[in-house]
Amino acid sequence: MSADALRIALVGNPNCGKTALFNLLTGGRQKVANYAGVTIERKEGRFLAPSGRLLQILDLPGAYSFDAVSPDEQITRDVLLGNYPGEAAPDLIVCVADATNLRLHLRFVLEVRRLGRPVVLALNMMDAARRRGIEIDVPELSRRLGLPVVETIAVKRGGAQALVERVDGELPVPAPAQADDAASRADLHAQVRELLAATVRMPRRTAELDDAFDRWALHPVFGLVILALVMFLVFQAVYSLGKPMTDLISDGFGWMGAHLAVWLPQGPLRGLLTDGIFTGLGTVLGFLPEILVLFLFILTLEESGYLPRAAFLLDRLMVSVGLTGRSFIPLLSSFACAIPGIMGTRSITDPRDRLATILVAPLMTCSARLPVYALLIGAFIPAHSVVGVFNLQGLVLFALYAAGILGAMAVGWVMKRIRRDQGEHALLMELPSYRLPKARDVGIGLYERGMIFLKRLTGVILALTVLMWALSTFPAPPLGATEPAIDYSFAGHLGHWLAHPFSPIGFNWQMSLALIPAFAARETAVAALATVYAVGGDAGQLAPALAAHVSLASALSLLVWFAYAPQCMSTLAVIKRETGTWRNVVVSFGYQFVMAYAASFLVYHAARTLA
């Protein structure tokens, strides 16, 4: 980044459209990293203004106030004040506010103005405000605030033109800096009321369309039915939309591996490429389409404004099992990965509720488990239709996700009985307006998550795959050996040793061995199985090899194991950092191991009995 680039920070309350505006300005010229010393995502992007001026844009975490109650808000405050280590203060602050909800957003605007730095206010979602008949006297609002005010529509191409023209000119004169303490912030609500009375005419507080939808979406009975139906259709779509592409990728890697084997001479290099890289990594990569389908629906639901309503709807149910409605968003994030879900608990102010959410978050089925589920379901569950509409494989996948959710509720209920809490846990949250998801924003979100998967694939998964191939190949069998060569390898010895404690739940030595790399990354279990079976002489795709060597009871046991098994070591490290004690790490690992073993034991023996 050029040293003379103008540094602009986008700030605002959550749900103000700040990130959509960031995406509109920067497009693909973004990079995603973490703030120094903390695992909180930061987004930076570049934009070349019409004058040729280079703009460096930083999308800061959403904040409601500088009276920070979460690490996200603390970072936003410190960056704007120039107090964050290694982070210079921005040259210009663009405060983004939802034009349909200025009653909430103007208070934060007033706090930003008190910093004594150049500020521009972007009234976003102006199209939605006009549709609702909201009239805003922009010149008068600008005069009373003492800072430039522009209109933006972040979901429309060219919707930030007025903002671009304003930031491309001279920096606005900052308002005088004022003291920032609790006493000085006490009168801010009165100032907001005065501003609204003088500059805004609003026919009604909420949109008619939102109210019409909410009569159904927030209904205590129909709302839960709608939520269950939405989640059920999502998991059906994972198979109906993602499976054909998964099969295509798997077949492509199999074809390339077979042709490569023809051209390479017999030896370690050929084995590494065909049995390790193409079979191991290729098998994992094949599940990327199904992961992206899942993220597509999650991002769409998030962009539409439905997820906060789901949190509100589930609050009473979650409180009854020792959690809170505020736990919903972190737990939903855990369906992607437990790490951001655990970090998302920082918005939960009650310590008991936060700890309970941290401990149950790993039970949510993260995307890293999806390759394991998809592999075993595809190998052992027939693709039959149920009542002529639903796919049996999709039903099984939905049942596995439901098992994780029910397990989390059970653990929360137990924790509630162990650590009784008589305090109030009222849920106060903003419900944003419904809106059509912007294809551009959903596309950027899918790209980012796809790249995260590919980086893991070419990083830790590649390293573990190569290691697993080496362990499965060396040492060579002795002269006169009668068993398969892999039985004499390091992997064979280790796997046979591990099979003893796991044989009661139906795991063979290959399955037991795959649990070790899975502790580093869940997806690696698939690569490990593919490598071990390939080195062991089982040519062809992994699913047929498993179907030939593993019983249905053992496959169901392994599915249940991964539904409840202890999370990867990265997640345990985050639990240690977030709670500050190894005791909670031991509790998390211990109770999940016991749950997984007990559930797998019951499923395995029940399946054998019914078979």
Coordinates of C-alpha atoms in Angstrom, one line a residue:
M1 CA 0.0 0.0 0.0
S2 CA 1.3 3.4 -1.0
A3 CA 2.5 5.5 1.9
D4 CA 0.5 8.6 0.6
A5 CA -2.8 6.7 0.3
L6 CA -5.7 8.2 2.2
R7 CA -6.7 5.9 5.1
I8 CA -10.4 5.7 5.5
A9 CA -12.1 3.8 8.3
L10 CA -15.7 2.6 7.9
V11 CA -17.5 2.4 11.2
G12 CA -21.1 1.9 12.4
N13 CA -23.6 -0.2 14.3
P14 CA -24.1 -3.8 13.3
N15 CA -26.6 -4.2 10.5
C16 CA -26.0 -0.7 9.0
G17 CA -24.8 -2.1 5.7
K18 CA -21.2 -1.1 6.4
T19 CA -19.7 -4.2 5.0
A20 CA -21.9 -4.1 1.9
L21 CA -20.6 -0.6 1.3
F22 CA -17.0 -1.8 1.8
N23 CA -17.6 -4.5 -0.8
L24 CA -19.2 -2.1 -3.2
L25 CA -16.1 0.2 -3.0
T26 CA -13.3 -2.3 -3.0
G27 CA -14.7 -5.3 -4.9
G28 CA -12.1 -8.0 -5.2
R29 CA -9.3 -5.6 -4.1
Q30 CA -9.5 -6.9 -0.5
K31 CA -7.4 -8.7 1.9
V32 CA -8.6 -10.4 5.1
A33 CA -6.3 -10.9 8.1
N34 CA -6.5 -10.6 11.9
Y35 CA -5.7 -7.7 14.2
A36 CA -2.3 -8.1 15.8
G37 CA -2.4 -10.2 18.9
V38 CA -6.1 -11.1 18.6
T39 CA -8.1 -13.4 16.3
I40 CA -10.6 -10.8 15.2
E41 CA -11.1 -10.5 11.5
R42 CA -10.0 -7.3 9.8
K43 CA -10.8 -6.3 6.2
E44 CA -8.7 -3.9 4.2
G45 CA -9.3 -2.9 0.6
R46 CA -8.2 -0.4 -2.0
F47 CA -10.1 2.0 -4.2
L48 CA -8.9 4.3 -6.9
A49 CA -10.8 7.6 -6.8
P50 CA -11.7 9.4 -10.1
S51 CA -9.0 11.9 -9.4
G52 CA -6.4 9.1 -9.4
R53 CA -6.1 9.3 -5.6
L54 CA -5.6 5.9 -3.9
L55 CA -7.9 5.2 -1.0
Q56 CA -7.1 2.6 1.7
I57 CA -10.3 1.5 3.3
L58 CA -10.6 -0.4 6.6
D59 CA -13.8 -2.1 7.6
L60 CA -13.8 -1.9 11.4
P61 CA -15.9 -4.3 13.6
G62 CA -19.4 -3.1 14.3
A63 CA -19.9 -1.1 17.5
Y64 CA -22.9 0.4 19.3
S65 CA -20.8 2.6 21.6
F66 CA -17.3 3.6 22.7
D67 CA -18.4 2.4 26.1
A68 CA -17.0 -0.9 24.9
V69 CA -18.4 -4.2 26.4
S70 CA -16.8 -6.5 23.8
P71 CA -13.3 -6.9 22.3
D72 CA -14.7 -6.0 18.9
E73 CA -15.9 -2.6 20.2
Q74 CA -12.6 -2.0 22.0
I75 CA -10.7 -2.5 18.8
T76 CA -12.9 -0.1 16.9
R77 CA -12.5 2.5 19.6
D78 CA -8.7 2.1 19.9
V79 CA -8.1 2.2 16.1
L80 CA -10.2 5.4 15.8
L81 CA -8.3 7.0 18.7
G82 CA -4.9 5.9 17.3
N83 CA -4.3 3.8 20.4
Y84 CA -4.1 0.4 18.8
P85 CA -0.6 -1.1 18.6
G86 CA 0.8 -0.9 15.1
E87 CA -2.3 0.7 13.7
A88 CA -2.1 4.4 12.8
A89 CA -5.2 6.5 13.3
P90 CA -7.3 6.9 10.1
D91 CA -7.2 10.1 8.1
L92 CA -10.9 10.1 7.6
I93 CA -13.8 8.3 9.4
V94 CA -16.9 7.4 7.4
C95 CA -19.7 6.7 9.9
V96 CA -22.3 4.5 8.2
A97 CA -25.9 4.8 9.6
D98 CA -29.1 3.0 8.6
A99 CA -31.4 5.7 7.3
T100 CA -34.4 3.7 8.3
N101 CA -33.3 3.5 11.9
L102 CA -31.6 6.8 12.8
R103 CA -33.0 6.7 16.3
L104 CA -30.5 4.0 17.1
H105 CA -27.6 4.9 14.9
L106 CA -27.3 8.6 15.5
R107 CA -26.1 8.1 19.1
F108 CA -23.0 6.4 17.8
V109 CA -22.5 9.1 15.2
L110 CA -22.4 11.7 18.0
E111 CA -19.8 9.7 19.8
V112 CA -17.6 9.5 16.7
R113 CA -17.9 13.2 16.1
R114 CA -16.6 13.9 19.6
L115 CA -13.2 12.4 18.7
G116 CA -12.1 15.6 16.9
R117 CA -11.2 13.9 13.7
P118 CA -12.5 14.4 10.1
V119 CA -15.8 12.6 9.8
V120 CA -18.3 12.0 7.0
L121 CA -21.8 10.5 7.7
A122 CA -23.1 8.1 5.1
L123 CA -26.9 7.7 5.3
N124 CA -27.2 4.1 3.9
M125 CA -30.3 2.3 2.7
M126 CA -31.8 5.5 1.5
D127 CA -33.9 3.6 -1.1
A128 CA -35.5 1.6 1.8
A129 CA -36.1 4.8 3.7
R130 CA -37.9 6.4 0.7
R131 CA -40.1 3.3 0.2
R132 CA -41.2 3.6 3.8
G133 CA -42.0 7.3 3.3
I134 CA -39.2 8.5 5.6
E135 CA -38.1 12.0 4.8
I136 CA -34.7 13.2 6.0
D137 CA -33.6 16.9 5.7
V138 CA -30.0 16.1 4.8
P139 CA -28.7 19.7 4.6
E140 CA -30.3 20.5 8.0
L141 CA -28.9 17.3 9.5
S142 CA -25.4 18.2 8.2
R143 CA -25.7 21.7 9.6
R144 CA -26.7 20.6 13.0
L145 CA -24.1 17.8 13.2
G146 CA -21.4 20.1 11.8
L147 CA -20.1 17.4 9.3
P148 CA -20.8 16.4 5.7
V149 CA -23.7 14.0 5.2
V150 CA -24.1 12.0 2.0
E151 CA -26.7 9.4 0.8
T152 CA -25.7 5.9 -0.1
I153 CA -27.3 2.7 -1.3
A154 CA -24.7 0.0 -0.7
V155 CA -26.6 -2.7 -2.6
K156 CA -26.9 -0.7 -5.8
R157 CA -24.1 -0.3 -8.4
G158 CA -23.1 3.4 -8.2
G159 CA -24.9 3.7 -4.9
A160 CA -21.8 5.2 -3.3
Q161 CA -21.1 7.8 -5.9
A162 CA -21.9 10.7 -3.6
L163 CA -19.6 9.3 -0.9
V164 CA -16.7 8.8 -3.4
E165 CA -17.0 12.4 -4.6
R166 CA -17.0 13.7 -1.0
V167 CA -14.0 11.7 0.2
D168 CA -12.1 12.4 -3.0
G169 CA -12.1 16.1 -2.1
E170 CA -10.7 18.1 0.8
L171 CA -10.9 16.5 4.2
P172 CA -13.7 18.0 6.2
V173 CA -12.9 20.2 9.1
P174 CA -13.2 18.1 12.3
A175 CA -15.4 19.1 15.2
P176 CA -13.6 20.1 18.4
A177 CA -12.6 17.1 20.4
Q178 CA -14.6 16.6 23.6
A179 CA -14.2 14.5 26.7
D180 CA -15.2 10.9 26.3
D181 CA -16.5 9.5 29.6
A182 CA -19.8 8.2 31.0
A183 CA -20.9 11.6 32.3
S184 CA -20.3 13.3 29.0
R185 CA -22.2 10.6 27.1
A186 CA -25.2 10.8 29.5
D187 CA -27.0 13.5 27.4
L188 CA -26.5 11.9 24.0
H189 CA -30.0 10.5 23.8
A190 CA -31.5 13.9 24.3
Q191 CA -29.4 15.2 21.4
V192 CA -30.6 12.4 19.2
R193 CA -34.2 13.2 20.0
E194 CA -33.6 16.9 19.1
L195 CA -31.9 15.9 15.8
L196 CA -34.8 13.5 14.9
A197 CA -37.4 16.1 15.7
A198 CA -35.7 18.7 13.5
T199 CA -34.6 16.7 10.5
V200 CA -36.6 13.4 10.2
R201 CA -40.3 12.7 9.4
M202 CA -41.2 9.0 9.8
P203 CA -44.7 7.8 9.2
R204 CA -44.3 4.7 11.3
R205 CA -41.5 3.1 13.4
T206 CA -41.4 -0.2 11.5
A207 CA -42.0 -1.2 7.9
E208 CA -45.4 -2.7 7.0
L209 CA -43.7 -5.5 5.1
D210 CA -41.5 -6.4 8.0
D211 CA -44.5 -6.5 10.3
A212 CA -46.3 -8.7 7.9
F213 CA -43.4 -11.2 7.7
D214 CA -42.8 -11.0 11.4
R215 CA -46.3 -12.0 12.3
W216 CA -45.4 -15.4 10.9
A217 CA -41.6 -15.6 11.4
L218 CA -41.8 -14.6 15.1
H219 CA -44.9 -16.5 15.9
P220 CA -44.2 -18.8 18.9
V221 CA -45.5 -21.9 17.0
F222 CA -45.5 -21.2 13.3
G223 CA -42.1 -19.4 13.6
L224 CA -40.4 -22.5 15.0
V225 CA -42.0 -24.6 12.2
I226 CA -40.7 -22.2 9.6
L227 CA -37.2 -22.2 11.2
A228 CA -37.1 -26.0 11.2
L229 CA -38.3 -26.2 7.6
V230 CA -35.7 -23.7 6.5
M231 CA -32.9 -25.6 8.1
F232 CA -34.2 -28.9 6.8
L233 CA -34.3 -27.6 3.2
V234 CA -30.7 -26.3 3.6
F235 CA -29.4 -29.7 4.4
Q236 CA -31.4 -31.3 1.6
A237 CA -29.9 -28.8 -0.8
V238 CA -26.3 -29.7 0.3
Y239 CA -26.8 -33.1 -1.4
S240 CA -29.2 -32.2 -4.2
L241 CA -27.0 -29.3 -5.4
G242 CA -23.5 -30.1 -4.2
K243 CA -23.3 -33.9 -4.7
P244 CA -23.1 -33.9 -8.5
M245 CA -20.2 -31.4 -8.5
T246 CA -18.5 -33.4 -5.8
D247 CA -18.7 -36.6 -7.8
L248 CA -17.3 -34.8 -10.9
I249 CA -14.3 -33.5 -9.0
S250 CA -13.7 -36.9 -7.4
D251 CA -13.9 -38.6 -10.8
G252 CA -11.5 -36.0 -12.3
F253 CA -8.9 -36.5 -9.7
G254 CA -9.2 -40.3 -10.1
W255 CA -8.7 -39.9 -13.8
M256 CA -5.7 -37.7 -13.4
G257 CA -4.1 -40.0 -10.8
A258 CA -4.6 -43.1 -13.0
H259 CA -3.0 -41.4 -16.0
L260 CA -0.2 -40.1 -13.9
A261 CA 0.5 -43.6 -12.7
V262 CA 1.0 -44.7 -16.3
W263 CA 3.7 -42.2 -17.0
L264 CA 5.7 -42.5 -13.7
P265 CA 7.9 -45.4 -12.9
Q266 CA 7.2 -47.5 -9.9
G267 CA 8.7 -45.9 -6.7
P268 CA 8.1 -43.6 -3.8
L269 CA 7.4 -40.5 -6.0
R270 CA 4.7 -42.3 -7.8
G271 CA 3.2 -43.5 -4.6
L272 CA 3.3 -40.0 -3.0
L273 CA 1.6 -38.4 -6.0
T274 CA -1.0 -41.0 -6.7
D275 CA -1.8 -42.5 -3.3
G276 CA -1.0 -39.3 -1.2
I277 CA -1.7 -36.1 -3.2
F278 CA -4.3 -37.1 -5.7
T279 CA -6.1 -39.7 -3.6
G280 CA -5.8 -37.9 -0.2
L281 CA -6.1 -34.2 -1.1
G282 CA -8.3 -34.9 -4.2
T283 CA -10.9 -36.7 -2.0
V284 CA -11.1 -33.8 0.4
L285 CA -11.2 -31.1 -2.3
G286 CA -14.2 -32.9 -3.8
F287 CA -16.3 -31.9 -0.9
L288 CA -15.8 -28.2 -1.5
P289 CA -19.0 -27.8 -3.5
E290 CA -21.1 -29.2 -0.7
I291 CA -19.4 -26.9 1.8
L292 CA -20.1 -23.9 -0.4
V293 CA -23.7 -24.8 -0.8
L294 CA -24.1 -24.8 3.0
F295 CA -22.4 -21.4 3.2
L296 CA -24.5 -20.1 0.4
F297 CA -27.7 -20.6 2.4
I298 CA -26.2 -19.4 5.7
L299 CA -24.9 -16.2 4.0
T300 CA -28.3 -15.7 2.3
L301 CA -30.1 -16.0 5.6
E302 CA -27.7 -13.7 7.2
E303 CA -28.0 -11.0 4.5
S304 CA -31.8 -11.3 4.5
G305 CA -32.1 -10.2 8.1
Y306 CA -33.7 -13.5 9.2
L307 CA -31.0 -14.8 11.6
P308 CA -31.5 -12.2 14.4
R309 CA -35.2 -13.1 14.3
A310 CA -34.2 -16.8 14.7
A311 CA -32.2 -15.8 17.7
F312 CA -35.1 -13.9 19.2
L313 CA -37.5 -16.8 18.4
L314 CA -35.2 -19.4 20.2
D315 CA -34.5 -17.3 23.2
R316 CA -37.1 -18.9 25.5
L317 CA -36.1 -22.4 24.4
M318 CA -32.4 -21.7 24.9
V319 CA -32.9 -20.1 28.3
S320 CA -34.8 -23.3 29.4
V321 CA -31.7 -25.4 28.7
G322 CA -29.2 -23.0 30.3
L323 CA -28.3 -20.9 27.3
T324 CA -29.6 -17.6 26.0
G325 CA -30.9 -16.1 22.7
R326 CA -27.6 -14.3 22.4
S327 CA -26.0 -17.7 22.1
F328 CA -27.7 -18.4 18.8
I329 CA -25.5 -16.3 16.5
P330 CA -22.2 -17.7 18.0
L331 CA -23.6 -21.2 17.8
L332 CA -24.7 -20.6 14.2
S333 CA -21.3 -19.4 13.4
S334 CA -19.9 -22.6 14.8
F335 CA -21.6 -24.5 11.9
A336 CA -18.9 -22.9 9.8
C337 CA -16.1 -23.3 12.4
A338 CA -16.2 -23.4 16.2
I339 CA -13.3 -20.9 16.5
P340 CA -15.2 -17.8 15.3
G341 CA -18.3 -19.1 17.2
I342 CA -16.4 -19.2 20.4
M343 CA -14.9 -15.8 19.8
G344 CA -18.4 -14.5 19.0
T345 CA -19.4 -15.3 22.6
R346 CA -17.6 -12.0 23.6
S347 CA -20.9 -10.3 23.0
I348 CA -22.5 -12.3 25.9
T349 CA -22.0 -10.2 29.0
D350 CA -23.1 -12.8 31.6
P351 CA -20.1 -15.0 32.5
R352 CA -22.1 -18.1 33.1
D353 CA -24.0 -17.8 29.8
R354 CA -20.7 -17.1 28.0
L355 CA -18.9 -20.2 29.4
A356 CA -21.9 -22.4 28.7
T357 CA -22.0 -21.3 25.1
I358 CA -18.2 -21.8 24.7
L359 CA -18.4 -25.3 26.0
V360 CA -21.3 -26.4 23.7
A361 CA -20.2 -24.5 20.6
P362 CA -17.9 -27.4 19.5
L363 CA -21.0 -29.7 19.4
M364 CA -22.3 -27.7 16.4
T365 CA -21.4 -29.5 13.2
C366 CA -18.6 -27.4 11.7
S367 CA -18.0 -27.5 7.9
A368 CA -14.8 -29.5 8.5
R369 CA -17.0 -32.5 9.5
L370 CA -19.1 -32.2 6.3
P371 CA -16.5 -34.1 4.2
V372 CA -16.6 -37.0 6.7
Y373 CA -20.4 -37.0 6.8
A374 CA -20.7 -36.8 3.0
L375 CA -18.2 -39.6 2.5
L376 CA -19.8 -42.1 4.8
I377 CA -23.4 -41.2 3.9
G378 CA -22.5 -41.5 0.2
A379 CA -20.9 -44.9 0.8
F380 CA -23.5 -46.5 3.0
I381 CA -26.8 -44.7 2.7
P382 CA -28.7 -45.3 -0.6
A383 CA -29.9 -42.2 -2.5
H384 CA -33.5 -43.3 -2.1
S385 CA -36.4 -40.8 -2.1
V386 CA -38.6 -40.6 1.0
V387 CA -42.4 -40.0 0.4
G388 CA -41.4 -39.1 -3.1
V389 CA -40.0 -35.7 -2.2
F390 CA -37.0 -35.9 0.2
N391 CA -33.6 -37.5 -0.3
L392 CA -32.7 -40.2 2.3
Q393 CA -29.1 -39.0 2.3
G394 CA -30.2 -35.5 3.1
L395 CA -32.4 -36.8 5.9
V396 CA -29.4 -38.5 7.5
L397 CA -27.3 -35.4 7.2
F398 CA -30.1 -33.4 8.8
A399 CA -30.3 -35.9 11.6
L400 CA -26.6 -35.6 12.3
Y401 CA -26.8 -31.8 12.5
A402 CA -29.9 -32.2 14.7
A403 CA -27.9 -34.6 16.9
G404 CA -25.3 -32.0 17.5
I405 CA -27.9 -29.4 18.4
L406 CA -29.8 -31.8 20.8
G407 CA -26.5 -32.7 22.3
A408 CA -25.7 -29.1 22.9
M409 CA -29.1 -28.5 24.5
A410 CA -28.5 -31.5 26.8
V411 CA -25.1 -30.3 27.9
G412 CA -26.5 -26.8 28.5
W413 CA -29.3 -28.3 30.6
V414 CA -26.8 -30.2 32.7
M415 CA -24.6 -27.1 33.2
K416 CA -27.7 -25.2 34.3
R417 CA -28.3 -27.7 37.0
I418 CA -24.7 -27.8 38.1
R419 CA -24.2 -24.0 38.1
R420 CA -27.5 -22.6 39.1
D421 CA -28.1 -19.0 38.2
Q422 CA -31.1 -17.0 39.4
G423 CA -30.1 -13.8 37.5
E424 CA -32.2 -12.3 34.7
H425 CA -31.1 -12.9 31.1
A426 CA -33.4 -10.6 29.1
L427 CA -32.6 -10.5 25.4
L428 CA -32.4 -7.0 23.9
M429 CA -31.4 -6.9 20.3
E430 CA -32.0 -5.0 17.1
L431 CA -34.1 -6.6 14.4
P432 CA -33.0 -5.3 11.0
S433 CA -35.4 -4.8 8.1
Y434 CA -35.8 -7.7 5.7
R435 CA -33.9 -7.2 2.5
L436 CA -33.0 -9.1 -0.6
P437 CA -29.5 -10.5 -0.3
K438 CA -27.0 -8.8 -2.7
A439 CA -25.4 -11.4 -5.0
R440 CA -22.1 -9.5 -4.9
D441 CA -21.9 -9.7 -1.1
V442 CA -22.9 -13.3 -1.0
G443 CA -20.4 -14.1 -3.8
I444 CA -17.5 -12.3 -1.9
G445 CA -18.5 -14.2 1.3
L446 CA -18.4 -17.6 -0.6
Y447 CA -15.1 -16.7 -2.2
E448 CA -13.5 -15.9 1.2
R449 CA -14.7 -19.1 2.8
G450 CA -13.6 -21.1 -0.2
M451 CA -10.2 -19.6 0.0
I452 CA -10.0 -20.4 3.7
F453 CA -10.8 -24.0 2.9
L454 CA -8.2 -24.1 0.1
K455 CA -5.5 -22.6 2.3
R456 CA -6.2 -25.3 4.9
L457 CA -6.0 -27.9 2.1
T458 CA -2.6 -26.7 0.9
G459 CA -1.4 -26.1 4.4
V460 CA -2.1 -28.4 7.3
I461 CA -4.1 -31.0 5.4
L462 CA -1.3 -31.3 2.7
A463 CA 1.3 -31.7 5.4
L464 CA -0.7 -34.3 7.3
T465 CA -1.6 -36.2 4.1
V466 CA 2.1 -36.4 3.1
L467 CA 2.9 -37.6 6.7
M468 CA 0.2 -40.2 6.6
W469 CA 1.5 -41.5 3.3
A470 CA 5.0 -41.8 4.7
L471 CA 3.8 -43.6 7.8
S472 CA 1.7 -45.9 5.6
T473 CA 4.6 -46.7 3.2
F474 CA 7.6 -47.1 5.5
P475 CA 9.2 -49.3 6.5
A476 CA 8.9 -51.8 3.7
P477 CA 7.7 -55.3 4.6
P478 CA 10.4 -57.9 5.4
L479 CA 11.3 -60.7 3.0
G480 CA 8.8 -63.4 3.0
A481 CA 6.0 -61.2 4.4
T482 CA 2.5 -62.7 4.0
E483 CA 0.4 -59.8 5.2
P484 CA -0.4 -56.7 3.2
A485 CA 2.6 -54.3 3.1
I486 CA 0.8 -51.6 5.0
D487 CA 0.5 -53.9 8.0
Y488 CA 4.2 -53.7 8.5
S489 CA 4.4 -49.9 8.3
F490 CA 4.5 -47.4 11.1
A491 CA 0.8 -46.6 10.4
G492 CA -0.1 -50.2 10.5
H493 CA 1.5 -50.8 13.9
L494 CA 0.0 -47.6 15.3
G495 CA -3.4 -48.4 13.8
H496 CA -3.5 -51.9 15.2
W497 CA -2.6 -50.7 18.6
L498 CA -5.3 -48.0 18.5
A499 CA -7.9 -50.5 17.4
H500 CA -8.0 -52.2 20.8
P501 CA -9.6 -49.3 22.7
F502 CA -11.9 -48.5 19.8
S503 CA -13.0 -52.0 18.8
P504 CA -15.9 -52.0 21.2
I505 CA -17.5 -49.2 19.1
G506 CA -16.8 -51.0 15.8
F507 CA -13.7 -49.1 14.5
N508 CA -11.2 -51.1 12.5
W509 CA -7.5 -50.1 12.6
Q510 CA -7.8 -47.8 9.6
M511 CA -10.7 -45.9 11.1
S512 CA -8.9 -45.7 14.5
L513 CA -5.7 -44.4 12.8
A514 CA -7.7 -41.6 11.0
L515 CA -8.7 -40.2 14.4
I516 CA -5.2 -38.9 15.0
P517 CA -4.8 -36.5 12.1
A518 CA -8.5 -35.6 12.5
F519 CA -7.5 -34.0 15.9
A520 CA -5.5 -31.5 13.9
A521 CA -8.1 -30.9 11.2
R522 CA -11.4 -32.8 10.8
E523 CA -11.2 -33.0 7.0
T524 CA -7.9 -34.9 7.3
A525 CA -9.8 -38.0 8.4
V526 CA -11.0 -38.4 4.8
A527 CA -7.5 -37.8 3.4
A528 CA -6.1 -40.3 5.9
L529 CA -8.6 -43.0 5.0
A530 CA -8.1 -42.4 1.3
T531 CA -4.3 -42.6 1.7
V532 CA -4.3 -45.7 3.9
Y533 CA -6.7 -47.7 1.7
A534 CA -4.8 -46.6 -1.4
V535 CA -1.4 -47.6 0.0
G536 CA -3.0 -50.8 1.2
G537 CA -3.8 -51.8 -2.4
D538 CA -7.5 -50.8 -2.6
A539 CA -7.6 -49.1 -6.0
G540 CA -10.4 -46.9 -7.1
Q541 CA -12.5 -44.4 -5.1
L542 CA -12.6 -44.3 -1.3
A543 CA -16.4 -44.9 -0.9
P544 CA -16.4 -48.3 -2.6
A545 CA -13.3 -49.3 -0.6
L546 CA -15.0 -48.4 2.6
A547 CA -18.2 -50.2 1.6
A548 CA -16.1 -53.3 1.0
H549 CA -14.2 -53.3 4.3
V550 CA -16.5 -51.5 6.8
S551 CA -19.9 -52.7 8.1
L552 CA -22.9 -50.4 8.1
A553 CA -22.9 -50.6 12.0
S554 CA -19.3 -49.4 12.1
A555 CA -20.0 -46.6 9.6
L556 CA -23.0 -45.4 11.6
S557 CA -20.8 -45.5 14.7
L558 CA -18.1 -43.4 13.1
L559 CA -20.8 -40.8 12.0
V560 CA -22.0 -40.5 15.5
W561 CA -18.4 -40.3 16.8
F562 CA -17.8 -37.2 14.6
A563 CA -21.1 -35.7 15.7
Y564 CA -19.9 -35.5 19.3
A565 CA -16.1 -36.1 19.3
P566 CA -13.7 -33.6 20.9
Q567 CA -12.9 -30.7 18.6
C568 CA -9.6 -30.0 16.9
M569 CA -6.6 -28.8 18.8
S570 CA -7.0 -25.3 17.3
T571 CA -10.5 -25.0 18.9
L572 CA -9.2 -26.2 22.3
A573 CA -6.4 -23.6 22.1
V574 CA -9.1 -20.9 21.5
I575 CA -11.1 -22.2 24.5
K576 CA -7.9 -21.8 26.6
R577 CA -7.3 -18.3 25.4
E578 CA -10.9 -17.1 25.8
T579 CA -11.5 -18.6 29.3
G580 CA -7.9 -18.2 30.5
T581 CA -7.7 -21.6 32.1
W582 CA -6.8 -25.2 31.1
R583 CA -9.5 -26.5 33.3
N584 CA -12.2 -25.6 30.8
V585 CA -10.1 -27.2 28.0
V586 CA -10.0 -30.5 30.0
V587 CA -13.7 -30.3 30.7
S588 CA -14.5 -29.7 27.0
F589 CA -12.3 -32.5 25.7
G590 CA -13.3 -34.9 28.5
Y591 CA -17.1 -34.6 28.3
Q592 CA -17.1 -34.7 24.4
F593 CA -14.9 -37.8 24.4
V594 CA -17.3 -39.6 26.8
M595 CA -20.3 -38.4 24.8
A596 CA -18.8 -39.6 21.6
Y597 CA -17.7 -43.0 22.9
A598 CA -21.0 -43.7 24.7
A599 CA -23.2 -42.6 21.7
S600 CA -21.0 -44.6 19.2
F601 CA -21.2 -47.7 21.5
L602 CA -25.0 -47.6 21.7
V603 CA -25.4 -46.9 17.9
Y604 CA -22.9 -49.7 16.9
H605 CA -24.5 -52.4 19.1
A606 CA -28.0 -51.3 18.3
A607 CA -27.3 -51.4 14.5
R608 CA -25.7 -54.9 14.9
T609 CA -28.7 -56.1 16.8
L610 CA -31.2 -54.8 14.2
A611 CA -29.2 -55.9 11.2

